[in-house]
Short mmCIF file of C-alpha atoms in Angstrom, two decimals:
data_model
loop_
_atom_site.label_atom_id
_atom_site.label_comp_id
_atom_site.label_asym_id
_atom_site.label_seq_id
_atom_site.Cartn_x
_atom_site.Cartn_y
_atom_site.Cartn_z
CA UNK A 1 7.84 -9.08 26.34
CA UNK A 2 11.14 -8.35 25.07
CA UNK A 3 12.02 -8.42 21.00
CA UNK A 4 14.78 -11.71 21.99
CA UNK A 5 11.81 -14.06 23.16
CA UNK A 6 10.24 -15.50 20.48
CA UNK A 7 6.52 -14.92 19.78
CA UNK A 8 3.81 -18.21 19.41
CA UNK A 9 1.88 -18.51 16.88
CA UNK A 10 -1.78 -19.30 17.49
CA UNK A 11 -4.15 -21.02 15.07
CA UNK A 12 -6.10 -17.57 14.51
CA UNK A 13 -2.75 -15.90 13.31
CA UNK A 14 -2.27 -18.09 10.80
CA UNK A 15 -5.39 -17.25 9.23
CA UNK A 16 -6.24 -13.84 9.97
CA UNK A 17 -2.70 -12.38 9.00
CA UNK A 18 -2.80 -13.78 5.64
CA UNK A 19 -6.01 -12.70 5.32
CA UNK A 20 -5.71 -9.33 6.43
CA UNK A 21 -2.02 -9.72 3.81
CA UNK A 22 -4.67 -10.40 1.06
CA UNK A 23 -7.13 -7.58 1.77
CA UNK A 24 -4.34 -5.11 2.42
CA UNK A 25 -2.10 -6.06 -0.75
CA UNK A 26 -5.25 -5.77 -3.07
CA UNK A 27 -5.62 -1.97 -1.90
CA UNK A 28 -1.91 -1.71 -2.41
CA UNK A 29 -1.92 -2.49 -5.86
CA UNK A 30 -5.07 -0.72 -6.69
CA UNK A 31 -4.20 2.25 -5.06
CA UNK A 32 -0.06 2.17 -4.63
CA UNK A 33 -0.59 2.26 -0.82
CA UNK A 34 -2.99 1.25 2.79
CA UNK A 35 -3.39 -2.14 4.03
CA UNK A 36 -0.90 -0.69 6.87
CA UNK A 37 -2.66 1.12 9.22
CA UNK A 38 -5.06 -2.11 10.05
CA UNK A 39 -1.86 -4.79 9.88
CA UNK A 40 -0.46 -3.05 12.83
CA UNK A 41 -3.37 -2.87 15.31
CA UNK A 42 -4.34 -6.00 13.71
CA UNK A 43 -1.81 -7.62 15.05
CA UNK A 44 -1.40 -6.02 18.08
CA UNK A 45 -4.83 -7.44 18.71
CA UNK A 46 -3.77 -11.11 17.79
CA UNK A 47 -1.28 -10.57 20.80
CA UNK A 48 1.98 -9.18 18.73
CA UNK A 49 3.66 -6.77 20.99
CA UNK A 50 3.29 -3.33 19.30
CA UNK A 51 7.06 -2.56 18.45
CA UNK A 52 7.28 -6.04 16.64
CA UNK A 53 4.37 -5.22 14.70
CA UNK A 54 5.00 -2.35 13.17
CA UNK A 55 8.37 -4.41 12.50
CA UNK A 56 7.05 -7.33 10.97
CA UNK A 57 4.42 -4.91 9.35
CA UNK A 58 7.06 -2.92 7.70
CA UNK A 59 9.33 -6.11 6.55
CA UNK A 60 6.64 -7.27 4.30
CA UNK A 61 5.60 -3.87 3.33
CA UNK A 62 9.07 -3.68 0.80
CA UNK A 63 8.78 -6.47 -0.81
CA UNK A 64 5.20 -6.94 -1.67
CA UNK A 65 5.62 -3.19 -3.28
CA UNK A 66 8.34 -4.58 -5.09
CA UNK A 67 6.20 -6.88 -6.63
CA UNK A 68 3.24 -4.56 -6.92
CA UNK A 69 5.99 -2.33 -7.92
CA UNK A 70 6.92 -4.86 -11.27
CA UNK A 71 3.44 -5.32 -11.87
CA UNK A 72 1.97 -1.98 -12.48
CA UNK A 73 5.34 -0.79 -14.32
CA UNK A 74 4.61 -3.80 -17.18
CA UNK A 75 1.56 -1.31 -17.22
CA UNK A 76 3.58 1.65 -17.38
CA UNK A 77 2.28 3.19 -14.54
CA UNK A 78 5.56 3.92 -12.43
CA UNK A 79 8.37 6.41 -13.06
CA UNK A 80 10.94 4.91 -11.21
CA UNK A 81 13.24 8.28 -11.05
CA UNK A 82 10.29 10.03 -9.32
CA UNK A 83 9.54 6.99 -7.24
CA UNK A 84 13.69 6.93 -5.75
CA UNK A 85 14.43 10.35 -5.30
CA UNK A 86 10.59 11.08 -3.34
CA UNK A 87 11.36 7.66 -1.47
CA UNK A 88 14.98 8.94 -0.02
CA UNK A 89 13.37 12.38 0.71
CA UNK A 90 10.34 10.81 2.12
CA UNK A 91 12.86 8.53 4.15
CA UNK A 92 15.29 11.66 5.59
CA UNK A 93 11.82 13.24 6.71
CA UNK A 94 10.88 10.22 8.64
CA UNK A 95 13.98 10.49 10.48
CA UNK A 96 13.53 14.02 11.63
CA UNK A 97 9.29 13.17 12.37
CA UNK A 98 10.65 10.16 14.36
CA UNK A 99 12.65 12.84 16.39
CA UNK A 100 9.33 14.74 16.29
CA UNK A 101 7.32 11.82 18.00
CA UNK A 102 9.76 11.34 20.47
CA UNK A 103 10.28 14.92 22.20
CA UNK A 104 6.33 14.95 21.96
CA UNK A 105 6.44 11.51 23.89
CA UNK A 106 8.77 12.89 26.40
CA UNK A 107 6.92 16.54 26.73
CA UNK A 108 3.13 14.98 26.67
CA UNK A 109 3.59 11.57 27.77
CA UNK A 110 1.87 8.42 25.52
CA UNK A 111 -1.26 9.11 25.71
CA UNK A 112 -0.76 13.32 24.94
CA UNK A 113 1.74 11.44 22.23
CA UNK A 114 -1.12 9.51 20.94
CA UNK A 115 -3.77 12.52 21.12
CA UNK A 116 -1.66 14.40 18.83
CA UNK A 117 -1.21 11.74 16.28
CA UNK A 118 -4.80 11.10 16.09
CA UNK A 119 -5.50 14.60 15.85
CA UNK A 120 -2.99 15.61 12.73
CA UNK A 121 -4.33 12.14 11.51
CA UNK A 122 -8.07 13.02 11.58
CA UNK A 123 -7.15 16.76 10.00
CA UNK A 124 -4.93 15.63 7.45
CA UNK A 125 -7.09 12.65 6.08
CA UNK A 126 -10.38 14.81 6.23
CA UNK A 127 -9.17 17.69 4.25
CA UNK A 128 -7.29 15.73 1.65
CA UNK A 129 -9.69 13.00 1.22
CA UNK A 130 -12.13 15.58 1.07
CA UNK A 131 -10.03 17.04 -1.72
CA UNK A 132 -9.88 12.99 -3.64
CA UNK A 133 -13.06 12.98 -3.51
CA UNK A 134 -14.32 15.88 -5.31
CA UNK A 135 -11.44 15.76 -7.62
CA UNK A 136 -13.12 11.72 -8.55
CA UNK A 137 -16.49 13.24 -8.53
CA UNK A 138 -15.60 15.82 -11.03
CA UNK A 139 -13.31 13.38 -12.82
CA UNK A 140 -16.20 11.02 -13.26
CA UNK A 141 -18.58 13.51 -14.41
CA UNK A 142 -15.68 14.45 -16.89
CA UNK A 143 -17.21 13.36 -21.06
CA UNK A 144 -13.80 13.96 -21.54
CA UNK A 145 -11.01 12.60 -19.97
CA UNK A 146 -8.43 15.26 -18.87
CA UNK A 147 -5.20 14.42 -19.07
CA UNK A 148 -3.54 18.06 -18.50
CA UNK A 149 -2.19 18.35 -15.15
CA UNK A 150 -4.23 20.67 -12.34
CA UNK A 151 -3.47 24.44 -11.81
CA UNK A 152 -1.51 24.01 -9.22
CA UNK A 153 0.83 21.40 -10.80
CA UNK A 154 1.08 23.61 -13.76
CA UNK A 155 2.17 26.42 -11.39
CA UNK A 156 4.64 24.53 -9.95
CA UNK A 157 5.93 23.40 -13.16
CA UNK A 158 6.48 26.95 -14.01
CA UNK A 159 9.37 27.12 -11.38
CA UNK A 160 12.70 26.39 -13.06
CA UNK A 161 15.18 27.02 -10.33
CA UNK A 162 18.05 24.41 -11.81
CA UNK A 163 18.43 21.22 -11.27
CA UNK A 164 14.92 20.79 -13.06
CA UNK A 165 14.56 16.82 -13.08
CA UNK A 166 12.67 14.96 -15.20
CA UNK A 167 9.92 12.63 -14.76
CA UNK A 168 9.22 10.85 -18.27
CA UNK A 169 6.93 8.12 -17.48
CA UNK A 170 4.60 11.30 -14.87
CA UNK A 171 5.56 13.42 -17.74
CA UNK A 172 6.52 16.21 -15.34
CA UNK A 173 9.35 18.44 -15.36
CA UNK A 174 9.69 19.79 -12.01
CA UNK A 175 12.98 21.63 -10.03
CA UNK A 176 14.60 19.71 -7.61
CA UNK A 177 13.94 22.32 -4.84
CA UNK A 178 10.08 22.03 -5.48
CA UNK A 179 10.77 17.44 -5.39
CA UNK A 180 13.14 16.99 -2.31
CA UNK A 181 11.45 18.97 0.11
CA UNK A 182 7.82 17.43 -1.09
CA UNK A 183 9.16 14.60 -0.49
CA UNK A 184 10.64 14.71 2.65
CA UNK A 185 7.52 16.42 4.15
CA UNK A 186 5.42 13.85 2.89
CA UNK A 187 7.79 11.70 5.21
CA UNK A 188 7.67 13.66 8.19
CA UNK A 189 3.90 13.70 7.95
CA UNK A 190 4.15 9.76 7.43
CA UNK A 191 6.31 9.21 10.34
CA UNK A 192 3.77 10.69 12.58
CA UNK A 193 0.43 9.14 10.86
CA UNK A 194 2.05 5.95 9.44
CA UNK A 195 0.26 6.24 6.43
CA UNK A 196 2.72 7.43 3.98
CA UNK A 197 0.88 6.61 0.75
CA UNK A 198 -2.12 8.70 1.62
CA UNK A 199 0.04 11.69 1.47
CA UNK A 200 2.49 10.57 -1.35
CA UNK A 201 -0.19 9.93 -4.27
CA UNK A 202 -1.74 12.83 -3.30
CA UNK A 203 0.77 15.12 -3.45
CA UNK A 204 2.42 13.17 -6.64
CA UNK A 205 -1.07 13.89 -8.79
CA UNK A 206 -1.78 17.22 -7.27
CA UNK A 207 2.26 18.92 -6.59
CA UNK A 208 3.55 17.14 -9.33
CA UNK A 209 0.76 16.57 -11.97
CA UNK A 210 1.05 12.72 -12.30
CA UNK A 211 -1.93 10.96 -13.33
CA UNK A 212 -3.78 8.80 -10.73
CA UNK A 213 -2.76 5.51 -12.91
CA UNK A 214 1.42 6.47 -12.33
CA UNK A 215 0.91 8.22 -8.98
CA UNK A 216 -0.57 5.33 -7.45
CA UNK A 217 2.27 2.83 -9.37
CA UNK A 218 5.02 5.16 -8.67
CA UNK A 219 3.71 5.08 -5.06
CA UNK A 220 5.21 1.58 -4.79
CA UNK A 221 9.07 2.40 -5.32
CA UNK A 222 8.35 4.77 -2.61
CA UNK A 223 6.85 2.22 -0.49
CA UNK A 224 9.73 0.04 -1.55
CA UNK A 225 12.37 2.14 -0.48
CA UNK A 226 10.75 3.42 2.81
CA UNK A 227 9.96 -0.20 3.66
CA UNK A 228 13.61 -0.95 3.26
CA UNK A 229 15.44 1.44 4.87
CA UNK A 230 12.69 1.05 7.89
CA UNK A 231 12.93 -2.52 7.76
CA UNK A 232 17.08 -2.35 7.94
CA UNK A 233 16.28 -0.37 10.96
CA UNK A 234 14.02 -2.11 12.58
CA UNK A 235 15.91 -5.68 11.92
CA UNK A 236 19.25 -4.22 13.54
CA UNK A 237 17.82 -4.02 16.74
CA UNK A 238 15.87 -7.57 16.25
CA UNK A 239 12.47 -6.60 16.86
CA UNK A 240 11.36 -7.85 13.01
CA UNK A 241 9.37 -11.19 13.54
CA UNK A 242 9.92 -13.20 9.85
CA UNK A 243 7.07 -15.23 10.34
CA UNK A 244 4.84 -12.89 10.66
CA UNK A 245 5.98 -10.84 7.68
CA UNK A 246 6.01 -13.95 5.69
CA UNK A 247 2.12 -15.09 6.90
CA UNK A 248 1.02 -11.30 5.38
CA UNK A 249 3.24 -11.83 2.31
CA UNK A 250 1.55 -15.07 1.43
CA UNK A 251 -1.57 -13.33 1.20
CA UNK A 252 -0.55 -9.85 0.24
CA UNK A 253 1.58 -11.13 -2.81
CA UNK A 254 -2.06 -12.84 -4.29
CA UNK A 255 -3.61 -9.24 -3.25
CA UNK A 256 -0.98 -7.33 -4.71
CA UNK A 257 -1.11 -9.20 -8.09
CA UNK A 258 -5.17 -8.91 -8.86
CA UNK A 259 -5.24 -5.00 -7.43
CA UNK A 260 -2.33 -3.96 -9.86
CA UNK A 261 -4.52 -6.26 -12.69
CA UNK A 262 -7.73 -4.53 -11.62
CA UNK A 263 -6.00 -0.85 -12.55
CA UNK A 264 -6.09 -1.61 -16.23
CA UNK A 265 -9.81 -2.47 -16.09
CA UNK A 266 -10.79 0.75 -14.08
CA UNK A 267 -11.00 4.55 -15.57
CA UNK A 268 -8.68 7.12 -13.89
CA UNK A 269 -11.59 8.00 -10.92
CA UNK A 270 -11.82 4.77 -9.81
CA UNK A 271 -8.29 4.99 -7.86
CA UNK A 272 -9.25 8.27 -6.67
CA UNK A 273 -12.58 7.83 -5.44
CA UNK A 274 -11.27 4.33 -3.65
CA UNK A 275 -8.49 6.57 -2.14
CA UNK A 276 -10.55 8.78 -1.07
CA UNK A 277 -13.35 6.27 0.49
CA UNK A 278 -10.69 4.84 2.73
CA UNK A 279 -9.23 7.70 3.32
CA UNK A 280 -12.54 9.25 5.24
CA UNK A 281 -13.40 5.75 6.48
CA UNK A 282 -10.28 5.41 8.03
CA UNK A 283 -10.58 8.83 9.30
CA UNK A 284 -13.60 7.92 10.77
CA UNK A 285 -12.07 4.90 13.10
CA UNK A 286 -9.41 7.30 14.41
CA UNK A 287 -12.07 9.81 15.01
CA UNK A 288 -13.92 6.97 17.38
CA UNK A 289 -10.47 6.32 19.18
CA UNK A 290 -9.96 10.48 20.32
CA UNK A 291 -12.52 10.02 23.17
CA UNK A 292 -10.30 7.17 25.17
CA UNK A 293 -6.95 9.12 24.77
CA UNK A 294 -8.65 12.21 26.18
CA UNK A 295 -9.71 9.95 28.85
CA UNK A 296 -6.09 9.11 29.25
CA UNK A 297 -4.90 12.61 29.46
CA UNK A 298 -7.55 12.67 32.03
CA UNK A 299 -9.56 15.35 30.12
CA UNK A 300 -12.46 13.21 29.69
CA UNK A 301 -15.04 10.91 32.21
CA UNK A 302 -15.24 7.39 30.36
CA UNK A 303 -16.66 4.16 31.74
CA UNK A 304 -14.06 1.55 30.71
CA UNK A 305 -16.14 -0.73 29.16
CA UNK A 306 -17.32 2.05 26.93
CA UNK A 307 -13.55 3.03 26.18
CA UNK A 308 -13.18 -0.89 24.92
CA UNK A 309 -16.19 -0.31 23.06
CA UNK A 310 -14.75 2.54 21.49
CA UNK A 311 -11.48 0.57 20.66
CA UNK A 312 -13.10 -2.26 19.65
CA UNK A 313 -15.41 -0.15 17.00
CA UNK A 314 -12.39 1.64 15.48
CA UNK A 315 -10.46 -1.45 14.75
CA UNK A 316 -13.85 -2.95 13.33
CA UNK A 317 -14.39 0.23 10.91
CA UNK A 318 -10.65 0.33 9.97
CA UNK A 319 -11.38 -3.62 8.61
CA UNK A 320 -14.39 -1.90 6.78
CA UNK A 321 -12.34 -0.12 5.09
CA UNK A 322 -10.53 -2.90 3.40
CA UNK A 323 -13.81 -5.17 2.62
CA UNK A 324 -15.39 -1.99 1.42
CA UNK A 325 -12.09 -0.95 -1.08
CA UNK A 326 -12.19 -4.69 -1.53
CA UNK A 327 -15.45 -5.02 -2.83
CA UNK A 328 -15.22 -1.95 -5.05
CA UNK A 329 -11.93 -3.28 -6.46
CA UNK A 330 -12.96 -7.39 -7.56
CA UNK A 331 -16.62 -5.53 -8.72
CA UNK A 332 -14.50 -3.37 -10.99
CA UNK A 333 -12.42 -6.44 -12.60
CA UNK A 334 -15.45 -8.37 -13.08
CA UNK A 335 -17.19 -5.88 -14.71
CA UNK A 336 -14.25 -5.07 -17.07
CA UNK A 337 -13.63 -8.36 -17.85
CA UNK A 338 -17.13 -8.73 -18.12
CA UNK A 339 -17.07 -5.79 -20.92
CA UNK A 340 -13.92 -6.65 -22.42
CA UNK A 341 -15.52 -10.36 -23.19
CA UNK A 342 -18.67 -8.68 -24.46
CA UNK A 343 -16.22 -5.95 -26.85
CA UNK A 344 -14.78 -9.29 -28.03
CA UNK A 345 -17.69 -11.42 -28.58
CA UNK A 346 -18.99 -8.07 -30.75
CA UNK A 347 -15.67 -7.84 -32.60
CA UNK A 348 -16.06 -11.66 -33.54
CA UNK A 349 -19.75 -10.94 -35.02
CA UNK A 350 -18.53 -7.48 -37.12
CA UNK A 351 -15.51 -9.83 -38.62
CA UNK A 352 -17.92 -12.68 -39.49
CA UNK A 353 -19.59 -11.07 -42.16
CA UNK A 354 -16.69 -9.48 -44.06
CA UNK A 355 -14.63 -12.70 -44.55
CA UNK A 356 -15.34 -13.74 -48.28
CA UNK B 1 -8.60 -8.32 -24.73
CA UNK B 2 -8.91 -10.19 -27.92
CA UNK B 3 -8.90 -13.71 -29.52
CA UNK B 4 -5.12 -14.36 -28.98
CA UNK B 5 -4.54 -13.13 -25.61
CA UNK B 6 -7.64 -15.05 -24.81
CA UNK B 7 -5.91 -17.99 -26.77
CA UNK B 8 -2.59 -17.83 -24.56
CA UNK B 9 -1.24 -21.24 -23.40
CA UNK B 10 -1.61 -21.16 -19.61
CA UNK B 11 1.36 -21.36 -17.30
CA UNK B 12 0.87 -24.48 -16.04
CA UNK B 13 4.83 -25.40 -15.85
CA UNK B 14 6.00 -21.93 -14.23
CA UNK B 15 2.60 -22.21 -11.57
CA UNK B 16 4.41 -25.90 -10.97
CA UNK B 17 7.70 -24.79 -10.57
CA UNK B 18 7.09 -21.36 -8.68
CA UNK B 19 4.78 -23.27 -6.17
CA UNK B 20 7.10 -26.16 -5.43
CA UNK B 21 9.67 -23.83 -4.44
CA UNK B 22 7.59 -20.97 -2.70
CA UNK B 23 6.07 -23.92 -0.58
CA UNK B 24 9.71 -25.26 0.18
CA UNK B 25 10.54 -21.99 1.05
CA UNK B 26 7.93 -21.42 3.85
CA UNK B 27 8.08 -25.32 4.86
CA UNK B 28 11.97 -24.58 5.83
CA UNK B 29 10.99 -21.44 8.01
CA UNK B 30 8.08 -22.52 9.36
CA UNK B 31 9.16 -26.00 10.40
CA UNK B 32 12.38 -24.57 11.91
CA UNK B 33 10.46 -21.23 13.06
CA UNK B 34 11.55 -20.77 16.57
CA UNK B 35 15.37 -21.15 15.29
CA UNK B 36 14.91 -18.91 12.60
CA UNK B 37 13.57 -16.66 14.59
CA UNK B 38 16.14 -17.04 17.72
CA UNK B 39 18.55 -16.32 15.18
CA UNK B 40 17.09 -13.23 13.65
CA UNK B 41 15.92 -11.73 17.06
CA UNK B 42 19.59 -11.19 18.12
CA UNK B 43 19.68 -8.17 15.81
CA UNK B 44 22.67 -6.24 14.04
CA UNK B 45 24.21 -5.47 10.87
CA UNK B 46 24.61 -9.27 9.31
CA UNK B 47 20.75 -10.40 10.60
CA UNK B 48 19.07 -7.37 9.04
CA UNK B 49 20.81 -8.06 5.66
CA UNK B 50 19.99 -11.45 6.34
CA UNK B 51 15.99 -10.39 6.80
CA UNK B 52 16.00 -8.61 3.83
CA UNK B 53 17.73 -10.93 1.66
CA UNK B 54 15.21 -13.78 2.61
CA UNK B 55 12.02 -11.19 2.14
CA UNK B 56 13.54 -10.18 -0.92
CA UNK B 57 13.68 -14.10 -1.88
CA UNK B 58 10.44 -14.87 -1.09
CA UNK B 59 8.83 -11.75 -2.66
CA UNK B 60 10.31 -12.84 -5.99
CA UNK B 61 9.45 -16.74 -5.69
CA UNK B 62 6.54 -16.56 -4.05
CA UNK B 63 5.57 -13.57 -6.39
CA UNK B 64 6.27 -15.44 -9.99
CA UNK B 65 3.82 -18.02 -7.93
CA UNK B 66 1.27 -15.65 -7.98
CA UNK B 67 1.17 -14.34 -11.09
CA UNK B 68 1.41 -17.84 -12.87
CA UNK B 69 -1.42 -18.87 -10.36
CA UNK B 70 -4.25 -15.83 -11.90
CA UNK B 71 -2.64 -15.87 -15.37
CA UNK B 72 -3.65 -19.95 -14.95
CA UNK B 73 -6.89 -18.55 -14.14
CA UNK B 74 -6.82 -16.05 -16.88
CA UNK B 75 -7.47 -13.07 -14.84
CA UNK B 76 -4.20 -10.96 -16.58
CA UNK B 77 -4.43 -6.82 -17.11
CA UNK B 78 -6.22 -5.71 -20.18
CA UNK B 79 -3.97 -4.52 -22.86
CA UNK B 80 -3.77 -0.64 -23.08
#
């Protein structure tokens, strides 16, 4: 099917997407990024062809950051300088990993194409959610809360090649030639895994030395202005189907909201170690997938119903990922709302007795 | 959170107002969805503005909706 026919909607789209919109924006918030990388196979499964849904995906992408985006910066957890000039960097480096994809698609085929995404993907997400995870672990363990950047940020901090920029709201001051290139590799590395964020808040708290609280809001602009530009790109040639953006944005806009809410409730780990649990979960599902692309290639005996199986099972652990950073996410605003009523309720009975 | 932000007046006006228009916004491209999306399909410069500018749109609308809708419900951020 061709982008200039226009798509049907079935009864199960108009429930699942907004679902999905919901589960994916709440992440988004929390987190500054994910709810991507099961919208597109997600609705390649409801019967979207797969170029108009990473369209439609990446039209509602911009503007529920921008909301997220608003949100988490009435929280002052976004430095909108850092966010701009690591989106445009991160958006020049998805032009030149687009280019990337493509010779590898002409050299290896689709399916060599696809073994080598899933590969870099499985690598990449392993090591650095490996690397979220201690970091929560230690972070949790932590009596006192740390709020000195790593060794490695301070390092890079130490390089003053002009133009230094500054970062007010990260409270970094880092050069320019350390900023632009970080960013554009974290968009070449996006353009082939599609998961942008994963490398962005990363790199922001790690590279840059922003807290997990304004790397994951600052994550947002970038999502903004990658979502943009790809969106304007994607629109020109007419493959971006409205409706479905707008079925995930009616759900991801309510998602969006309470995950941004539930980041004032949460202590600085909590982001991290929910990064870092979808990070390896998602990992996981990709991991399941490598088996039917080898078959592809022809590298690898498969029975096809087992290959479906295989499919089948990494779509289903990719939505675990979302109920599971779901579930972590609503327990944590309960439980701080929870405590903040209880704080309150004590604050009422200390006040009682010293009123005349 | 203490007594007064507890004590806020609900939105109830803005939750009215933002949900009367973010549900006339997705009546008028869902009831004329196939034309809408005829029209956008043909691609180029003026339909991708076009795209964005009604994403934009809705983001913001349907966006104030939500916020009014769990600030209704009092779930809002705790103050830092």
């Amino acid at each position: 099917m061709g982008p200039k026919e226009v798509l049907e909607l079935t009864p199960f789209m108009l429930v699942f997407l907004p679902t999905l919109g919901f589960l994916g924006g709440l992440l988004s918030g929390f987190i500054g990024s994910g709810g991507a990388f099961v919208l597109t196979p997600g609705m390649m499964s409801a019967g979207v062809p797969g170029a108009v849904a990473v369209a439609s995906n990446m039209c509602h992408k911009f503007p529920k950051a921008l909301v997220g985006a608003m949100k988490r910066a009435k929280l002052g957890h976004v430095d909108v300088f850092l966010g701009l000039v690591m989106g445009l960097s991160a958006t020049a480096g998805v032009q030149v990993g687009v280019k990337i994809q493509k010779w590898i698609n002409q050299v290896w085929g689709a399916a060599g194409s696809n073994l080598y995404v899933s590969t870099i993907f499985v690598l990449v997400l392993l090591t650095v959610g490996l690397i979220v995870l201690r970091d929560a672990y230690r972070s949790k363990n932590q009596q006192v809360v740390v709020v000195e950047p790593g060794k490695l940020a301070q390092k890079v901090q130490k390089f003053r090649i002009p133009p230094m920029l500054s970062f007010p709201v990260a409270k970094s001051k880092v050069s320019f030639w350390i900023t632009v290139p970080l960013g554009f590799a974290t968009g070449l590395l996006a353009a082939t895994i599609a998961v942008g964020g994963f490398i962005g808040v990363p790199a922001m708290m790690y590279i840059l030395g922003a807290s997990s609280f304004v790397a994951s809001g600052t994550e947002l602009v970038i999502a903004f202005v990658m979502g943009l530009t790809g969106t304007l790109s994607w629109a020109y040639s007419g493959y971006v189907d409205l409706r479905l953006a707008l079925l995930i944005l009616f759900g991801s806009l309510f998602g969006v909201q309470l995950g941004a809410i539930g980041t004032s409730y949460v202590k600085d780990y909590m982001i991290k170690l929910v990064m870092a649990l979808v990070m390896l979960i998602v990992m996981v599902s990709r991991l399941v997938s490598i088996p039917v692309y080898l078959r592809d290639l022809g590298k690898l005996a498969l029975a096809p119903s087992t290959a479906e199986l295989l499919k089948n099972l990494s779509f289903a652990i990719m939505c675990l990922a979302l109920v599971v950073s779901g579930v972590i996410i609503l327990g944590a605003i309960a439980k701080g709302r929870r405590a903040a009523r209880t704080e309150e309720l004590r604050g009422i009975s200390v006040e009682v007795p010293q009123q005349p | 959170m203490n007594g007064k932000q507890n004590g806020r007046k609900k939105p109830w006006g803005a939750l009215l107002l933002w949900g009367a228009l973010s549900l006339g916004l997705y009546a008028v491209v869902f009831l004329k969805g196939d034309a809408v999306q005829g029209f956008i399909a043909e691609g180029g410069v003026g339909k991708a503005a076009i795209v964005v500018a009604v994403a934009i749109i809705f983001s913001l609308v349907h966006g104030n909706f939500t916020g009014a809708f769990f600030e209704a419900l009092g779930i809002r951020a705790k103050g830092r």
